[in-house]
Amino acid sequence: MTENPPAIVDADTFAVRRTITIAATPDAVWRAVTEPALISQWFGAAAFDEFSVGARGTLSWPDYGSALVRIEAIDEPRSVSYRWSASPAKNGETDLDAVPNTVFTFTLQPLDGATQLTVVESGFDSVPSPAEALEDHRGGWIFELDELVALLEGAA
């Protein structure tokens, strides 16, 4: 499995960033970050009503609950942005704009025989306990993107 550097926190911009290399084609990486069935294999159980800007859905984890998600931007096959709730949805919440949220963007860059994937998650200045949330998500992106590398490189 390809070894990659960890995620970093930029406290000045309230963002988390991680850039990794995956020994897979850009098409394979694009599908893995946009298709719910593949997202569910490495990230969280994903459900979306469709794949278009404004589409809504959820990402769920057994030990966490479900986060509300909305697709914010698509520049196929280069980047996709998702907005998600900063904490699990409670009591049937469905309005993502009514709860603290952040945006994460996956950007793909073809490399010779591989793909460079960068994720930037921003907006932590609007969530409760920003420093704690930044560190929590930094650790999350390390774990989750290592799972993506393992899946796409056949080491899962």
Short mmCIF file of N, CA and C in Angstrom, two decimals:
data_model
loop_
_atom_site.label_atom_id
_atom_site.label_comp_id
_atom_site.label_asym_id
_atom_site.label_seq_id
_atom_site.Cartn_x
_atom_site.Cartn_y
_atom_site.Cartn_z
N MET A 1 0.84 -1.18 0.00
CA MET A 1 0.00 0.00 0.00
C MET A 1 0.88 1.24 0.00
N THR A 2 0.51 2.23 -0.78
CA THR A 2 1.26 3.47 -0.85
C THR A 2 1.25 4.18 0.50
N GLU A 3 2.43 4.58 0.98
CA GLU A 3 2.54 5.36 2.22
C GLU A 3 2.33 6.83 1.88
N ASN A 4 1.54 7.51 2.70
CA ASN A 4 1.22 8.91 2.45
C ASN A 4 1.41 9.73 3.72
N PRO A 5 1.67 11.04 3.56
CA PRO A 5 1.81 11.90 4.74
C PRO A 5 0.45 12.08 5.43
N PRO A 6 0.49 12.44 6.72
CA PRO A 6 -0.77 12.63 7.45
C PRO A 6 -1.47 13.92 7.05
N ALA A 7 -2.68 14.06 7.53
CA ALA A 7 -3.43 15.31 7.35
C ALA A 7 -2.82 16.37 8.26
N ILE A 8 -3.00 17.62 7.86
CA ILE A 8 -2.50 18.73 8.67
C ILE A 8 -3.64 19.70 8.96
N VAL A 9 -3.49 20.41 10.06
CA VAL A 9 -4.46 21.44 10.44
C VAL A 9 -3.85 22.79 10.13
N ASP A 10 -4.62 23.66 9.48
CA ASP A 10 -4.25 25.06 9.30
C ASP A 10 -5.15 25.87 10.21
N ALA A 11 -4.66 26.15 11.41
CA ALA A 11 -5.48 26.84 12.41
C ALA A 11 -5.84 28.26 11.97
N ASP A 12 -5.02 28.89 11.13
CA ASP A 12 -5.31 30.25 10.68
C ASP A 12 -6.53 30.32 9.78
N THR A 13 -6.74 29.25 8.99
CA THR A 13 -7.89 29.25 8.07
C THR A 13 -8.99 28.28 8.51
N PHE A 14 -8.81 27.68 9.69
CA PHE A 14 -9.77 26.72 10.22
C PHE A 14 -10.07 25.61 9.21
N ALA A 15 -8.99 25.00 8.71
CA ALA A 15 -9.12 23.95 7.69
C ALA A 15 -8.21 22.77 8.00
N VAL A 16 -8.60 21.62 7.45
CA VAL A 16 -7.79 20.41 7.48
C VAL A 16 -7.48 20.06 6.03
N ARG A 17 -6.24 19.64 5.79
CA ARG A 17 -5.81 19.29 4.43
C ARG A 17 -5.01 18.01 4.47
N ARG A 18 -5.23 17.18 3.44
CA ARG A 18 -4.39 16.01 3.25
C ARG A 18 -4.26 15.74 1.76
N THR A 19 -3.03 15.53 1.31
CA THR A 19 -2.76 15.17 -0.07
C THR A 19 -2.11 13.80 -0.06
N ILE A 20 -2.67 12.89 -0.85
CA ILE A 20 -2.17 11.53 -0.92
C ILE A 20 -1.97 11.12 -2.37
N THR A 21 -1.21 10.07 -2.55
CA THR A 21 -1.04 9.44 -3.86
C THR A 21 -1.67 8.06 -3.79
N ILE A 22 -2.44 7.72 -4.82
CA ILE A 22 -3.09 6.42 -4.89
C ILE A 22 -2.67 5.76 -6.20
N ALA A 23 -2.20 4.54 -6.14
CA ALA A 23 -1.81 3.79 -7.33
C ALA A 23 -3.08 3.26 -8.00
N ALA A 24 -3.83 4.19 -8.58
CA ALA A 24 -5.09 3.88 -9.28
C ALA A 24 -5.34 4.99 -10.29
N THR A 25 -6.15 4.69 -11.28
CA THR A 25 -6.46 5.68 -12.30
C THR A 25 -7.35 6.79 -11.73
N PRO A 26 -7.30 7.98 -12.33
CA PRO A 26 -8.21 9.04 -11.89
C PRO A 26 -9.68 8.61 -11.97
N ASP A 27 -10.03 7.82 -12.97
CA ASP A 27 -11.42 7.35 -13.09
C ASP A 27 -11.82 6.50 -11.88
N ALA A 28 -10.93 5.61 -11.46
CA ALA A 28 -11.23 4.76 -10.31
C ALA A 28 -11.36 5.60 -9.04
N VAL A 29 -10.48 6.59 -8.87
CA VAL A 29 -10.55 7.45 -7.69
C VAL A 29 -11.81 8.30 -7.74
N TRP A 30 -12.14 8.85 -8.90
CA TRP A 30 -13.35 9.65 -9.06
C TRP A 30 -14.59 8.84 -8.65
N ARG A 31 -14.69 7.63 -9.15
CA ARG A 31 -15.83 6.79 -8.79
C ARG A 31 -15.87 6.53 -7.29
N ALA A 32 -14.70 6.32 -6.68
CA ALA A 32 -14.64 6.02 -5.25
C ALA A 32 -15.03 7.19 -4.36
N VAL A 33 -14.92 8.41 -4.87
CA VAL A 33 -15.30 9.58 -4.06
C VAL A 33 -16.65 10.16 -4.45
N THR A 34 -17.30 9.54 -5.45
CA THR A 34 -18.60 10.07 -5.90
C THR A 34 -19.74 9.06 -5.93
N GLU A 35 -19.45 7.77 -6.01
CA GLU A 35 -20.50 6.77 -6.09
C GLU A 35 -20.81 6.20 -4.71
N PRO A 36 -22.06 6.33 -4.24
CA PRO A 36 -22.41 5.89 -2.89
C PRO A 36 -21.98 4.46 -2.56
N ALA A 37 -22.12 3.52 -3.49
CA ALA A 37 -21.74 2.13 -3.21
C ALA A 37 -20.25 2.02 -2.90
N LEU A 38 -19.43 2.81 -3.58
CA LEU A 38 -17.98 2.77 -3.33
C LEU A 38 -17.61 3.60 -2.12
N ILE A 39 -18.23 4.76 -1.94
CA ILE A 39 -17.98 5.58 -0.74
C ILE A 39 -18.25 4.74 0.50
N SER A 40 -19.29 3.93 0.44
CA SER A 40 -19.69 3.10 1.58
C SER A 40 -18.64 2.05 1.93
N GLN A 41 -17.77 1.71 0.99
CA GLN A 41 -16.74 0.69 1.24
C GLN A 41 -15.52 1.23 1.97
N TRP A 42 -15.33 2.56 1.98
CA TRP A 42 -14.13 3.09 2.63
C TRP A 42 -14.42 4.23 3.61
N PHE A 43 -15.54 4.88 3.49
CA PHE A 43 -15.77 6.10 4.29
C PHE A 43 -16.87 5.89 5.31
N GLY A 44 -18.08 5.93 4.88
CA GLY A 44 -19.24 5.70 5.73
C GLY A 44 -20.36 5.27 4.82
N ALA A 45 -21.39 4.69 5.39
CA ALA A 45 -22.53 4.24 4.58
C ALA A 45 -23.15 5.47 3.93
N ALA A 46 -23.04 5.56 2.61
CA ALA A 46 -23.48 6.74 1.87
C ALA A 46 -24.81 6.50 1.18
N ALA A 47 -25.67 7.49 1.26
CA ALA A 47 -26.96 7.46 0.56
C ALA A 47 -27.23 8.86 0.03
N PHE A 48 -27.46 8.97 -1.27
CA PHE A 48 -27.78 10.25 -1.91
C PHE A 48 -28.99 10.08 -2.80
N ASP A 49 -29.77 11.14 -2.94
CA ASP A 49 -30.94 11.04 -3.81
C ASP A 49 -30.55 11.05 -5.28
N GLU A 50 -29.38 11.62 -5.61
CA GLU A 50 -28.84 11.61 -6.98
C GLU A 50 -27.44 12.22 -6.92
N PHE A 51 -26.75 12.19 -8.05
CA PHE A 51 -25.43 12.82 -8.09
C PHE A 51 -25.53 14.08 -8.94
N SER A 52 -25.83 15.18 -8.27
CA SER A 52 -25.90 16.48 -8.92
C SER A 52 -25.73 17.55 -7.84
N VAL A 53 -25.36 18.74 -8.26
CA VAL A 53 -25.24 19.84 -7.31
C VAL A 53 -26.58 20.05 -6.62
N GLY A 54 -26.54 20.13 -5.31
CA GLY A 54 -27.76 20.31 -4.52
C GLY A 54 -28.35 19.01 -4.01
N ALA A 55 -27.88 17.88 -4.54
CA ALA A 55 -28.41 16.58 -4.08
C ALA A 55 -28.10 16.41 -2.60
N ARG A 56 -29.04 15.79 -1.90
CA ARG A 56 -28.90 15.59 -0.45
C ARG A 56 -28.77 14.12 -0.13
N GLY A 57 -28.18 13.87 1.03
CA GLY A 57 -28.02 12.49 1.47
C GLY A 57 -27.50 12.43 2.89
N THR A 58 -26.97 11.26 3.21
CA THR A 58 -26.38 11.04 4.53
C THR A 58 -25.12 10.20 4.40
N LEU A 59 -24.26 10.35 5.37
CA LEU A 59 -23.14 9.45 5.60
C LEU A 59 -23.33 8.94 7.02
N SER A 60 -23.25 7.62 7.21
CA SER A 60 -23.53 7.02 8.52
C SER A 60 -22.42 6.09 8.94
N TRP A 61 -22.17 6.06 10.27
CA TRP A 61 -21.20 5.18 10.88
C TRP A 61 -21.84 4.54 12.10
N PRO A 62 -21.55 3.27 12.36
CA PRO A 62 -22.18 2.58 13.50
C PRO A 62 -21.94 3.26 14.85
N ASP A 63 -20.74 3.77 15.08
CA ASP A 63 -20.42 4.36 16.38
C ASP A 63 -20.64 5.87 16.45
N TYR A 64 -21.14 6.47 15.36
CA TYR A 64 -21.26 7.93 15.30
C TYR A 64 -22.69 8.38 15.05
N GLY A 65 -23.35 7.71 14.16
CA GLY A 65 -24.67 8.15 13.72
C GLY A 65 -24.59 8.62 12.28
N SER A 66 -25.54 9.45 11.87
CA SER A 66 -25.61 9.92 10.49
C SER A 66 -25.35 11.42 10.40
N ALA A 67 -24.56 11.80 9.41
CA ALA A 67 -24.32 13.20 9.11
C ALA A 67 -25.15 13.56 7.87
N LEU A 68 -25.79 14.71 7.91
CA LEU A 68 -26.49 15.22 6.74
C LEU A 68 -25.44 15.67 5.73
N VAL A 69 -25.69 15.45 4.44
CA VAL A 69 -24.72 15.80 3.40
C VAL A 69 -25.45 16.42 2.22
N ARG A 70 -24.79 17.39 1.58
CA ARG A 70 -25.30 17.97 0.34
C ARG A 70 -24.12 18.17 -0.61
N ILE A 71 -24.32 17.82 -1.88
CA ILE A 71 -23.28 18.05 -2.88
C ILE A 71 -23.30 19.53 -3.24
N GLU A 72 -22.16 20.20 -3.05
CA GLU A 72 -22.06 21.64 -3.26
C GLU A 72 -21.56 22.01 -4.66
N ALA A 73 -20.61 21.22 -5.19
CA ALA A 73 -20.02 21.55 -6.49
C ALA A 73 -19.47 20.27 -7.11
N ILE A 74 -19.54 20.23 -8.44
CA ILE A 74 -18.98 19.10 -9.20
C ILE A 74 -18.25 19.68 -10.40
N ASP A 75 -16.99 19.29 -10.55
CA ASP A 75 -16.20 19.62 -11.74
C ASP A 75 -15.60 18.30 -12.21
N GLU A 76 -16.46 17.45 -12.79
CA GLU A 76 -16.07 16.10 -13.18
C GLU A 76 -15.02 16.13 -14.27
N PRO A 77 -13.97 15.38 -14.15
CA PRO A 77 -13.57 14.45 -13.10
C PRO A 77 -12.48 15.02 -12.18
N ARG A 78 -12.48 16.34 -11.98
CA ARG A 78 -11.40 16.98 -11.23
C ARG A 78 -11.70 17.23 -9.76
N SER A 79 -12.93 17.61 -9.44
CA SER A 79 -13.21 17.92 -8.04
C SER A 79 -14.69 17.77 -7.73
N VAL A 80 -14.95 17.49 -6.47
CA VAL A 80 -16.32 17.42 -5.96
C VAL A 80 -16.28 17.93 -4.53
N SER A 81 -17.29 18.74 -4.18
CA SER A 81 -17.39 19.31 -2.84
C SER A 81 -18.68 18.86 -2.18
N TYR A 82 -18.55 18.51 -0.91
CA TYR A 82 -19.68 18.09 -0.10
C TYR A 82 -19.77 18.98 1.14
N ARG A 83 -20.96 19.38 1.51
CA ARG A 83 -21.20 20.05 2.79
C ARG A 83 -21.83 19.02 3.71
N TRP A 84 -21.37 18.97 4.96
CA TRP A 84 -21.93 18.00 5.89
C TRP A 84 -22.06 18.60 7.28
N SER A 85 -22.96 18.01 8.05
CA SER A 85 -23.20 18.48 9.40
C SER A 85 -22.01 18.14 10.28
N ALA A 86 -21.70 19.06 11.19
CA ALA A 86 -20.53 18.89 12.06
C ALA A 86 -20.77 17.89 13.18
N SER A 87 -22.01 17.52 13.40
CA SER A 87 -22.34 16.52 14.42
C SER A 87 -23.47 15.66 13.88
N PRO A 88 -23.72 14.52 14.50
CA PRO A 88 -24.79 13.63 14.00
C PRO A 88 -26.15 14.33 13.99
N ALA A 89 -26.95 14.01 12.99
CA ALA A 89 -28.31 14.54 12.91
C ALA A 89 -29.12 13.99 14.08
N LYS A 90 -29.94 14.85 14.67
CA LYS A 90 -30.73 14.44 15.83
C LYS A 90 -32.21 14.67 15.57
N ASN A 91 -33.01 13.79 16.11
CA ASN A 91 -34.46 13.96 16.10
C ASN A 91 -35.03 14.31 14.73
N GLY A 92 -34.58 13.62 13.73
CA GLY A 92 -35.14 13.82 12.39
C GLY A 92 -34.71 15.10 11.70
N GLU A 93 -33.62 15.72 12.14
CA GLU A 93 -33.13 16.93 11.48
C GLU A 93 -32.91 16.65 9.99
N THR A 94 -33.33 17.59 9.17
CA THR A 94 -33.12 17.44 7.73
C THR A 94 -32.56 18.70 7.09
N ASP A 95 -32.51 19.82 7.82
CA ASP A 95 -32.04 21.09 7.27
C ASP A 95 -30.57 21.28 7.59
N LEU A 96 -29.73 20.98 6.65
CA LEU A 96 -28.28 21.08 6.84
C LEU A 96 -27.86 22.51 7.16
N ASP A 97 -28.55 23.49 6.60
CA ASP A 97 -28.18 24.88 6.83
C ASP A 97 -28.54 25.37 8.23
N ALA A 98 -29.34 24.61 8.95
CA ALA A 98 -29.77 25.01 10.29
C ALA A 98 -28.84 24.46 11.38
N VAL A 99 -27.83 23.70 10.99
CA VAL A 99 -26.90 23.11 11.97
C VAL A 99 -25.47 23.49 11.58
N PRO A 100 -24.55 23.50 12.54
CA PRO A 100 -23.15 23.76 12.19
C PRO A 100 -22.67 22.75 11.15
N ASN A 101 -21.93 23.24 10.13
CA ASN A 101 -21.49 22.34 9.06
C ASN A 101 -20.16 22.81 8.51
N THR A 102 -19.51 21.92 7.80
CA THR A 102 -18.25 22.22 7.12
C THR A 102 -18.37 21.71 5.68
N VAL A 103 -17.40 22.12 4.87
CA VAL A 103 -17.35 21.68 3.47
C VAL A 103 -16.03 20.96 3.25
N PHE A 104 -16.11 19.79 2.59
CA PHE A 104 -14.87 19.12 2.19
C PHE A 104 -14.88 18.93 0.69
N THR A 105 -13.71 19.16 0.09
CA THR A 105 -13.54 19.08 -1.36
C THR A 105 -12.44 18.09 -1.68
N PHE A 106 -12.77 17.16 -2.57
CA PHE A 106 -11.78 16.25 -3.12
C PHE A 106 -11.32 16.82 -4.46
N THR A 107 -10.01 16.95 -4.65
CA THR A 107 -9.44 17.41 -5.92
C THR A 107 -8.50 16.32 -6.42
N LEU A 108 -8.69 15.91 -7.67
CA LEU A 108 -7.89 14.84 -8.27
C LEU A 108 -6.94 15.42 -9.29
N GLN A 109 -5.72 14.89 -9.29
CA GLN A 109 -4.70 15.27 -10.26
C GLN A 109 -4.08 14.00 -10.81
N PRO A 110 -4.17 13.77 -12.13
CA PRO A 110 -3.53 12.57 -12.69
C PRO A 110 -2.01 12.64 -12.53
N LEU A 111 -1.44 11.50 -12.19
CA LEU A 111 0.01 11.34 -12.14
C LEU A 111 0.36 10.18 -13.06
N ASP A 112 1.63 9.99 -13.32
CA ASP A 112 2.05 8.88 -14.15
C ASP A 112 1.75 7.57 -13.42
N GLY A 113 0.71 6.86 -13.84
CA GLY A 113 0.36 5.58 -13.24
C GLY A 113 -0.35 5.68 -11.90
N ALA A 114 -0.78 6.88 -11.51
CA ALA A 114 -1.42 7.05 -10.21
C ALA A 114 -2.30 8.30 -10.23
N THR A 115 -2.85 8.61 -9.07
CA THR A 115 -3.66 9.81 -8.92
C THR A 115 -3.29 10.48 -7.61
N GLN A 116 -3.12 11.79 -7.67
CA GLN A 116 -2.94 12.57 -6.44
C GLN A 116 -4.32 13.07 -6.03
N LEU A 117 -4.68 12.82 -4.79
CA LEU A 117 -5.97 13.24 -4.26
C LEU A 117 -5.72 14.17 -3.08
N THR A 118 -6.32 15.34 -3.14
CA THR A 118 -6.24 16.29 -2.03
C THR A 118 -7.63 16.49 -1.48
N VAL A 119 -7.75 16.42 -0.16
CA VAL A 119 -9.00 16.78 0.49
C VAL A 119 -8.71 18.00 1.35
N VAL A 120 -9.60 18.99 1.26
CA VAL A 120 -9.55 20.16 2.12
C VAL A 120 -10.92 20.29 2.75
N GLU A 121 -10.95 20.31 4.08
CA GLU A 121 -12.21 20.53 4.79
C GLU A 121 -12.09 21.87 5.50
N SER A 122 -13.06 22.74 5.27
CA SER A 122 -13.01 24.08 5.83
C SER A 122 -14.34 24.44 6.49
N GLY A 123 -14.32 25.55 7.23
CA GLY A 123 -15.52 26.02 7.89
C GLY A 123 -15.57 25.72 9.37
N PHE A 124 -14.45 25.28 9.93
CA PHE A 124 -14.45 24.92 11.35
C PHE A 124 -14.62 26.13 12.27
N ASP A 125 -14.46 27.33 11.74
CA ASP A 125 -14.67 28.52 12.56
C ASP A 125 -16.14 28.70 12.93
N SER A 126 -17.04 27.97 12.28
CA SER A 126 -18.47 28.10 12.56
C SER A 126 -19.04 26.94 13.38
N VAL A 127 -18.18 26.06 13.86
CA VAL A 127 -18.66 24.90 14.63
C VAL A 127 -18.29 25.08 16.10
N PRO A 128 -19.03 24.41 17.00
CA PRO A 128 -18.64 24.44 18.41
C PRO A 128 -17.26 23.80 18.60
N SER A 129 -16.47 24.35 19.47
CA SER A 129 -15.13 23.82 19.79
C SER A 129 -14.29 23.60 18.54
N PRO A 130 -13.97 24.67 17.80
CA PRO A 130 -13.22 24.51 16.54
C PRO A 130 -11.90 23.76 16.67
N ALA A 131 -11.11 24.03 17.70
CA ALA A 131 -9.81 23.36 17.83
C ALA A 131 -9.99 21.86 18.00
N GLU A 132 -10.96 21.46 18.80
CA GLU A 132 -11.23 20.04 19.00
C GLU A 132 -11.74 19.39 17.71
N ALA A 133 -12.64 20.09 17.01
CA ALA A 133 -13.18 19.56 15.76
C ALA A 133 -12.09 19.43 14.70
N LEU A 134 -11.21 20.42 14.60
CA LEU A 134 -10.11 20.34 13.64
C LEU A 134 -9.25 19.11 13.89
N GLU A 135 -8.90 18.87 15.12
CA GLU A 135 -8.05 17.73 15.45
C GLU A 135 -8.78 16.42 15.21
N ASP A 136 -10.06 16.37 15.57
CA ASP A 136 -10.86 15.17 15.35
C ASP A 136 -10.93 14.84 13.85
N HIS A 137 -11.19 15.83 13.02
CA HIS A 137 -11.31 15.60 11.58
C HIS A 137 -9.95 15.32 10.94
N ARG A 138 -8.88 15.93 11.49
CA ARG A 138 -7.54 15.61 10.99
C ARG A 138 -7.30 14.10 11.14
N GLY A 139 -7.59 13.58 12.33
CA GLY A 139 -7.43 12.14 12.55
C GLY A 139 -8.36 11.32 11.68
N GLY A 140 -9.57 11.81 11.48
CA GLY A 140 -10.53 11.11 10.63
C GLY A 140 -10.06 11.00 9.19
N TRP A 141 -9.50 12.09 8.64
CA TRP A 141 -9.03 12.04 7.26
C TRP A 141 -7.82 11.12 7.10
N ILE A 142 -7.01 11.01 8.14
CA ILE A 142 -5.90 10.06 8.07
C ILE A 142 -6.46 8.64 7.94
N PHE A 143 -7.35 8.29 8.85
CA PHE A 143 -7.92 6.95 8.85
C PHE A 143 -8.70 6.67 7.57
N GLU A 144 -9.63 7.55 7.22
CA GLU A 144 -10.52 7.29 6.09
C GLU A 144 -9.78 7.24 4.76
N LEU A 145 -8.85 8.16 4.54
CA LEU A 145 -8.13 8.13 3.26
C LEU A 145 -7.17 6.96 3.17
N ASP A 146 -6.65 6.50 4.31
CA ASP A 146 -5.85 5.27 4.27
C ASP A 146 -6.74 4.09 3.87
N GLU A 147 -7.99 4.10 4.30
CA GLU A 147 -8.95 3.07 3.89
C GLU A 147 -9.21 3.14 2.38
N LEU A 148 -9.30 4.36 1.85
CA LEU A 148 -9.50 4.53 0.41
C LEU A 148 -8.32 3.97 -0.37
N VAL A 149 -7.11 4.29 0.07
CA VAL A 149 -5.90 3.76 -0.60
C VAL A 149 -5.92 2.24 -0.57
N ALA A 150 -6.22 1.67 0.58
CA ALA A 150 -6.26 0.21 0.70
C ALA A 150 -7.29 -0.40 -0.24
N LEU A 151 -8.46 0.21 -0.31
CA LEU A 151 -9.51 -0.29 -1.20
C LEU A 151 -9.06 -0.26 -2.65
N LEU A 152 -8.56 0.87 -3.10
CA LEU A 152 -8.22 1.04 -4.50
C LEU A 152 -6.93 0.32 -4.91
N GLU A 153 -6.07 0.08 -3.96
CA GLU A 153 -4.83 -0.62 -4.27
C GLU A 153 -4.94 -2.12 -3.97
N GLY A 154 -6.14 -2.57 -3.61
CA GLY A 154 -6.37 -3.99 -3.44
C GLY A 154 -5.86 -4.57 -2.15
N ALA A 155 -5.60 -3.72 -1.14
CA ALA A 155 -5.08 -4.22 0.13
C ALA A 155 -6.14 -4.20 1.21
N ALA A 156 -7.39 -3.94 0.82
CA ALA A 156 -8.46 -3.85 1.83
C ALA A 156 -8.78 -5.21 2.39
#
